[in-house]
Short mmCIF file of C-alpha atoms in Angstrom, two decimals:
data_model
loop_
_atom_site.label_atom_id
_atom_site.label_comp_id
_atom_site.label_asym_id
_atom_site.label_seq_id
_atom_site.Cartn_x
_atom_site.Cartn_y
_atom_site.Cartn_z
CA MET A 6 178.87 105.64 171.12
CA ILE A 7 175.83 103.83 172.52
CA GLU A 8 173.86 101.84 170.57
CA ARG A 9 170.18 102.39 170.49
CA LYS A 10 167.38 100.13 170.52
CA HIS A 11 165.30 99.90 167.96
CA LYS A 12 161.57 99.06 168.95
CA SER A 13 159.77 97.50 166.48
CA LYS A 14 156.03 99.48 166.34
CA ALA A 15 152.58 97.29 166.95
CA LEU A 16 151.01 97.07 163.29
CA VAL A 17 146.96 96.84 163.98
CA PRO A 18 145.45 94.02 161.83
CA LEU A 19 143.80 96.11 159.30
CA THR A 20 142.44 93.00 157.53
CA SER A 21 140.58 91.12 160.42
CA MET A 22 138.96 94.35 161.02
CA ALA A 23 137.53 94.78 158.01
CA ASP A 24 136.26 91.27 158.02
CA ILE A 25 134.71 91.83 161.08
CA ALA A 26 132.94 94.90 160.15
CA PHE A 27 131.55 93.29 156.78
CA ILE A 28 130.46 90.00 159.04
CA LEU A 29 128.22 92.51 161.55
CA LEU A 30 127.20 94.67 158.06
CA ILE A 31 125.71 91.40 157.03
CA PHE A 32 124.51 90.11 160.25
CA PHE A 33 122.31 93.35 161.21
CA ILE A 34 121.04 93.00 157.30
CA LEU A 35 119.54 89.66 157.56
CA THR A 36 118.04 90.38 161.24
CA SER A 37 116.72 93.41 160.43
CA THR A 38 112.98 93.45 160.06
CA ILE A 39 111.67 95.93 157.15
CA GLY A 40 108.47 97.30 157.77
CA ILE A 41 106.63 97.05 154.43
CA ASP A 42 102.90 97.37 154.09
CA LYS A 43 101.03 94.56 153.46
CA SER A 44 98.05 94.79 151.42
CA ILE A 45 94.80 92.42 150.35
CA PRO A 46 93.81 91.80 146.89
CA VAL A 47 91.19 94.48 146.56
CA ASN A 48 89.13 95.16 143.29
CA LEU A 49 89.50 98.95 143.43
CA PRO A 50 87.20 101.40 141.86
CA VAL A 51 88.29 103.27 139.02
CA SER A 52 88.21 107.56 138.91
CA GLU A 53 88.79 109.90 136.47
CA THR A 54 91.72 111.26 138.07
CA SER A 55 94.38 109.85 140.49
CA THR A 56 97.52 111.44 142.26
CA GLY A 57 100.15 110.54 144.09
CA GLY A 58 101.81 111.84 147.28
CA SER A 59 105.21 111.72 149.97
CA TYR A 60 103.47 112.06 152.82
CA LYS A 61 103.41 109.60 156.04
CA PHE A 62 100.64 107.30 155.46
CA PHE A 63 99.14 104.28 155.81
CA HIS A 64 97.08 101.71 154.07
CA ILE A 65 93.38 100.44 155.39
CA TRP A 66 91.52 97.54 153.36
CA ILE A 67 88.22 96.49 153.46
CA ASP A 68 87.54 93.39 151.66
CA GLY A 69 83.99 92.30 150.13
CA LYS A 70 82.89 91.10 153.19
CA GLY A 71 83.49 94.18 154.83
CA ASP A 72 86.70 93.17 156.99
CA ILE A 73 88.97 95.76 157.86
CA TYR A 74 92.77 94.66 157.37
CA LEU A 75 95.83 96.51 158.64
CA ARG A 76 99.23 95.61 157.61
CA GLY A 77 97.66 92.86 155.85
CA GLU A 78 95.91 91.08 159.11
CA ARG A 79 92.50 91.38 159.51
CA LYS A 80 91.58 94.02 162.60
CA SER A 81 88.48 94.88 164.38
CA GLU A 82 87.57 98.60 164.84
CA ASP A 83 89.01 98.95 167.77
CA GLU A 84 92.08 97.93 166.92
CA LEU A 85 91.73 100.27 163.91
CA MET A 86 91.14 102.91 166.28
CA GLU A 87 93.85 102.37 168.31
CA PHE A 88 96.54 102.00 165.66
CA SER A 89 95.46 105.25 163.81
CA ARG A 90 95.27 106.95 167.33
CA TYR A 91 98.72 106.15 167.96
CA ARG A 92 99.89 107.37 164.36
CA SER A 93 97.81 110.42 164.48
CA ILE A 94 99.90 111.31 167.68
CA ASP A 95 103.17 110.29 166.41
CA ASN A 96 102.99 112.41 163.21
CA PRO A 97 99.73 115.00 163.04
CA ASP A 98 99.28 115.23 159.44
CA VAL A 99 99.07 111.37 158.90
CA LYS A 100 97.04 110.13 156.11
CA GLY A 101 94.76 107.54 156.09
CA LEU A 102 94.80 105.63 152.88
CA ILE A 103 91.44 103.59 152.48
CA GLY A 104 91.07 100.71 149.82
CA ALA A 105 87.83 99.15 149.85
CA GLU A 106 86.38 96.58 147.31
CA LYS A 107 84.55 98.29 144.56
CA ASN A 108 81.51 97.21 145.51
CA ILE A 109 81.34 97.41 149.16
CA SER A 110 78.84 99.92 150.96
CA PHE A 111 79.46 103.02 151.40
CA MET A 112 78.29 102.40 155.01
CA LYS A 113 81.60 100.66 155.82
CA VAL A 114 83.88 102.83 154.51
CA ASN A 115 81.88 105.83 156.17
CA ARG A 116 82.27 103.84 159.37
CA VAL A 117 86.12 103.40 159.14
CA MET A 118 86.19 107.23 157.65
CA GLU A 119 84.82 108.18 161.23
CA ILE A 120 86.81 105.73 163.13
CA LEU A 121 89.82 107.63 161.76
CA ARG A 122 88.36 110.95 162.16
CA ASP A 123 87.65 109.99 165.68
CA SER A 124 91.10 108.95 166.20
CA GLY A 125 92.64 112.14 165.29
CA VAL A 126 93.62 111.08 161.86
CA TYR A 127 92.07 114.28 159.46
CA ASN A 128 93.94 113.95 155.89
CA ILE A 129 91.81 110.62 154.60
CA VAL A 130 92.20 109.21 150.77
CA LEU A 131 90.37 107.00 149.35
CA LEU A 132 92.38 104.79 146.42
CA THR A 133 90.94 103.94 143.04
CA LYS A 134 92.61 102.64 140.15
CA LYS A 135 93.07 105.90 137.34
CA LYS A 136 90.62 105.15 134.61
CA ASN A 137 92.20 104.14 131.04
CA GLY A 138 91.62 106.28 128.04
#
């Protein structure tokens, strides 16, 4: 009788592949950036009712000096126009949330609202604090 040679099957080292996958996962978690909307401290006016929503939006903050902030950085009116135009093209239903210092002139808030409307953002929300009591 003829003896057959037994070939051993090649084994794939699964533990080292799992280690590599885990290291890659940690690498991507640590090196990725998360787009957190940065805000500035603004004393919002109080309102009787306040509602929340789950729509796509971006915050615009106006401080006590009338400076405009977007994502935590001070912006000019032209930069706000460019950003909001881009966002309205990307998502026509985007909401512009305006948070203004409660003692700021409404003319400044109205100017920001005009910029948003001119750039195609028609859903505008003025942020307020809910009145307690």
